[in-house]
mmCIF file of C-alpha atoms in Angstrom:
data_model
loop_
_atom_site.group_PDB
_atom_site.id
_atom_site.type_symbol
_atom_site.label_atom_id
_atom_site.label_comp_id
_atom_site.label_asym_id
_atom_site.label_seq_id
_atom_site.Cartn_x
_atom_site.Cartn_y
_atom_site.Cartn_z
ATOM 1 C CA UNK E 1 -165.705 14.998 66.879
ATOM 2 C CA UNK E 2 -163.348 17.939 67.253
ATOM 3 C CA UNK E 3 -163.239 20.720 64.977
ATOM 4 C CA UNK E 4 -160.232 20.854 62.485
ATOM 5 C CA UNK E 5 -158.812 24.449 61.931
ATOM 6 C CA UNK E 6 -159.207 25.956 58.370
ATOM 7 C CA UNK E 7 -155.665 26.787 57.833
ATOM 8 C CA UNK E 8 -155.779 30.210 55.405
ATOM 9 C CA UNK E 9 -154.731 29.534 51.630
ATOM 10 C CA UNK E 10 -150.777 30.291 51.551
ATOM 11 C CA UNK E 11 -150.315 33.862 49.689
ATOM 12 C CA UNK E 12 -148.911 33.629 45.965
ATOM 13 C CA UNK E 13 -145.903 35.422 46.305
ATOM 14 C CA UNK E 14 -146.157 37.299 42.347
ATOM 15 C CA UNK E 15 -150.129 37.478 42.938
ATOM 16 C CA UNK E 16 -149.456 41.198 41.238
ATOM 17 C CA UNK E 17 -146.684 40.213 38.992
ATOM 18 C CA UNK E 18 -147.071 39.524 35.197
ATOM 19 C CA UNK E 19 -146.545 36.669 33.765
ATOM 20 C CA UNK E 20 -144.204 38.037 31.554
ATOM 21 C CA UNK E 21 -142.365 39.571 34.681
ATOM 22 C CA UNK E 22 -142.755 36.317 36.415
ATOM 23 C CA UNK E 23 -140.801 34.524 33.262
ATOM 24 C CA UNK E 24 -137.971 37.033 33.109
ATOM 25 C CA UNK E 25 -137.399 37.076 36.701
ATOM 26 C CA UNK E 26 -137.071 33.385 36.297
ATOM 27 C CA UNK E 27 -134.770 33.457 33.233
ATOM 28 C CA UNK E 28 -132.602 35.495 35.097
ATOM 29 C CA UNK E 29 -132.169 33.284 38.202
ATOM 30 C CA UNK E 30 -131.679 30.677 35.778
ATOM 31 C CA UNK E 31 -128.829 32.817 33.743
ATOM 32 C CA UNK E 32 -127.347 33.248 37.329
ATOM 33 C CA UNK E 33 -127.041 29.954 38.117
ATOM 34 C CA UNK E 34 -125.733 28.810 34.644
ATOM 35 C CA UNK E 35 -122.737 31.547 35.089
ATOM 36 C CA UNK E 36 -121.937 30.140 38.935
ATOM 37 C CA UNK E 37 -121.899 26.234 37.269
ATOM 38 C CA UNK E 38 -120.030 27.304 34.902
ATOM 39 C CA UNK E 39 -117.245 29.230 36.188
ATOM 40 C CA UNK E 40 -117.162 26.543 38.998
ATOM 41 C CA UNK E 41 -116.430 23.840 35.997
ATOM 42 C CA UNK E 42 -114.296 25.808 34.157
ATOM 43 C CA UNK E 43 -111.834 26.541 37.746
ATOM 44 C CA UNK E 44 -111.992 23.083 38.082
ATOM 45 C CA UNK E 45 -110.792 21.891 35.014
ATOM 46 C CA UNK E 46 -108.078 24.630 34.988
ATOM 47 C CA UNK E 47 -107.009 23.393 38.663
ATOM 48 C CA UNK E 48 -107.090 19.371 37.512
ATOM 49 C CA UNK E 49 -104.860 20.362 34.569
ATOM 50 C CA UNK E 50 -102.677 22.327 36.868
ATOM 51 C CA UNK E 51 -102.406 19.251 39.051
ATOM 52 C CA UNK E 52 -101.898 16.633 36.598
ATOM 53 C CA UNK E 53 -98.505 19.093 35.479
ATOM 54 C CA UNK E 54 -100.001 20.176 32.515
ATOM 55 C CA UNK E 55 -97.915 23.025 31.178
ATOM 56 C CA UNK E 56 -100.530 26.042 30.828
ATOM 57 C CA UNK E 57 -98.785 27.390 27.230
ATOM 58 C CA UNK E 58 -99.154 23.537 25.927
ATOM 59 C CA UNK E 59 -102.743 23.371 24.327
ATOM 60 C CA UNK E 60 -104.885 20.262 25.724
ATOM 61 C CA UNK E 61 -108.584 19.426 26.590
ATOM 62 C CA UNK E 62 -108.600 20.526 30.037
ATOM 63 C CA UNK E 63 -107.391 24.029 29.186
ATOM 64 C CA UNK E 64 -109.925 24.211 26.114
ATOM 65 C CA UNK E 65 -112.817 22.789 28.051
ATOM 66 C CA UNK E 66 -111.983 25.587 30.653
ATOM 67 C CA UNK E 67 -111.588 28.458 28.340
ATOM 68 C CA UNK E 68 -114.965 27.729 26.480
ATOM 69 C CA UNK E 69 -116.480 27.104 29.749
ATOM 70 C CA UNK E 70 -115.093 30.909 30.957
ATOM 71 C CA UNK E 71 -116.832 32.267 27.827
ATOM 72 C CA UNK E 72 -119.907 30.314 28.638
ATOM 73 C CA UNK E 73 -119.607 32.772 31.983
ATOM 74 C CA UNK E 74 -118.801 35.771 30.668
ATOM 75 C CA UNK E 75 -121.603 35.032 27.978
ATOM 76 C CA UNK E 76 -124.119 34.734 30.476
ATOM 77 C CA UNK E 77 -122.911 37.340 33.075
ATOM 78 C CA UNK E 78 -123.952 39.870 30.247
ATOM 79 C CA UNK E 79 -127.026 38.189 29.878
ATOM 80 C CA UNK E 80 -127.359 38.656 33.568
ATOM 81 C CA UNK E 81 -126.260 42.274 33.601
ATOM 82 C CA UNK E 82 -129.326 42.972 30.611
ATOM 83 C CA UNK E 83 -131.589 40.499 32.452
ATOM 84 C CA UNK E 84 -131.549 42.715 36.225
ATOM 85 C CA UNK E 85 -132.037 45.978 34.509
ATOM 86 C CA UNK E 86 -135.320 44.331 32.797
ATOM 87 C CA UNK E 87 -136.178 42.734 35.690
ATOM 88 C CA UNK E 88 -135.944 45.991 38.214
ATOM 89 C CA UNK E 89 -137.613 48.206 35.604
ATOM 90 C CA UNK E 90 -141.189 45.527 35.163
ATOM 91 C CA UNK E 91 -141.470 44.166 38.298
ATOM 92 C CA UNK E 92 -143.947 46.237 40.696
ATOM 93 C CA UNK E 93 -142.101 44.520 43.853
ATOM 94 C CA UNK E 94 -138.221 44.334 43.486
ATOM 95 C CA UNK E 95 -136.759 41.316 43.923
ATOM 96 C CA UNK E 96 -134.228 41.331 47.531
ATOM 97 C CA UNK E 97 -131.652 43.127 47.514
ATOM 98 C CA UNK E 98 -129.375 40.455 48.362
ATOM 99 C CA UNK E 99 -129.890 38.525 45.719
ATOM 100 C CA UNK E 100 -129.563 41.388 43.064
ATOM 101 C CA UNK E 101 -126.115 42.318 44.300
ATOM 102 C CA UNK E 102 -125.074 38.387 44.420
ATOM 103 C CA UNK E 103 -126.624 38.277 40.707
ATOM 104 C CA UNK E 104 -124.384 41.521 39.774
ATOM 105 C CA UNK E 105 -121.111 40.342 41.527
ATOM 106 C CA UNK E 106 -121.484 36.614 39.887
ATOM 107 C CA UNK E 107 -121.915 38.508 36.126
ATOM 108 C CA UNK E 108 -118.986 40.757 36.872
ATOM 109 C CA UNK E 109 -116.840 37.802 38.284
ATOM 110 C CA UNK E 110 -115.760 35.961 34.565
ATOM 111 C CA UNK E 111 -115.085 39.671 33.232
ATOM 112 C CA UNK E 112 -112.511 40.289 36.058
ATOM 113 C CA UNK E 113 -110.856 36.548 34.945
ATOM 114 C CA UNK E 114 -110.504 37.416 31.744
ATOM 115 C CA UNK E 115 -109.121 40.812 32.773
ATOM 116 C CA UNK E 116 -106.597 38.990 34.907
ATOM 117 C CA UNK E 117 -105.705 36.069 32.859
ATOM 118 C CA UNK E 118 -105.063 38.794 29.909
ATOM 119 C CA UNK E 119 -102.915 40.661 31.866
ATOM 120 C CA UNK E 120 -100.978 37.172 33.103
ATOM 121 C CA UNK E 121 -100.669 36.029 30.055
ATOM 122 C CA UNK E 122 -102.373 32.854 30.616
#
């Protein structure tokens, strides 16, 4: 019979991570992803109640489902903003940079829509 090859045990990834570094890291990809769904709902809803002619002074569901949906974002982009600075100040290896500069620009994106739809009036 042939020999079979001992393939090497895959390498944990956060072998020298905390658990508690381990958690927050995860919280905080989790926060990320919570702001992206929600300010992709929340543009929805706002473009489906522009389509269906919806006047945007008029109060109605799709506007009010949209708005809390925007402070859902911006609620969670600060969470997101707290969460990196934790996260890059415990963690003995950083996390890419990449994906702490997407992280950043999704938190800062509902605080630039509610900048804008301030100034619009909207």
């Amino acid at each position: 019979m042939a020999k079979q090859k001992s393939n090497p045990p895959p390498a944990v990834i956060d072998a020298g991570e905390s658990r508690a570094a381990v958690a927050l890291t995860v919280v905080w990809m989790l926060a990320t992803m919570s702001c992206v769904l929600a300010q992709v709902v929340s543009l929805a809803m706002w473009l489906v109640a522009r389509g269906a002619n919806i006047p945007a002074g008029r109060p109605n569901a799709l506007d009010i489902v949209s708005g809390i949906l925007l402070a859902v974002a911006f609620l969670t982009g600060l969470l997101i903003l707290l969460l990196t600075g934790i996260v890059l100040w415990i963690r003995r290896a950083r996390p890419p940079r990449a994906i702490t500069i997407v992280s950043l620009l999704i938190a800062v994106i509902p605080v630039v829509t509610i900048g804008v739809l301030t100034l619009l009036g909207d």
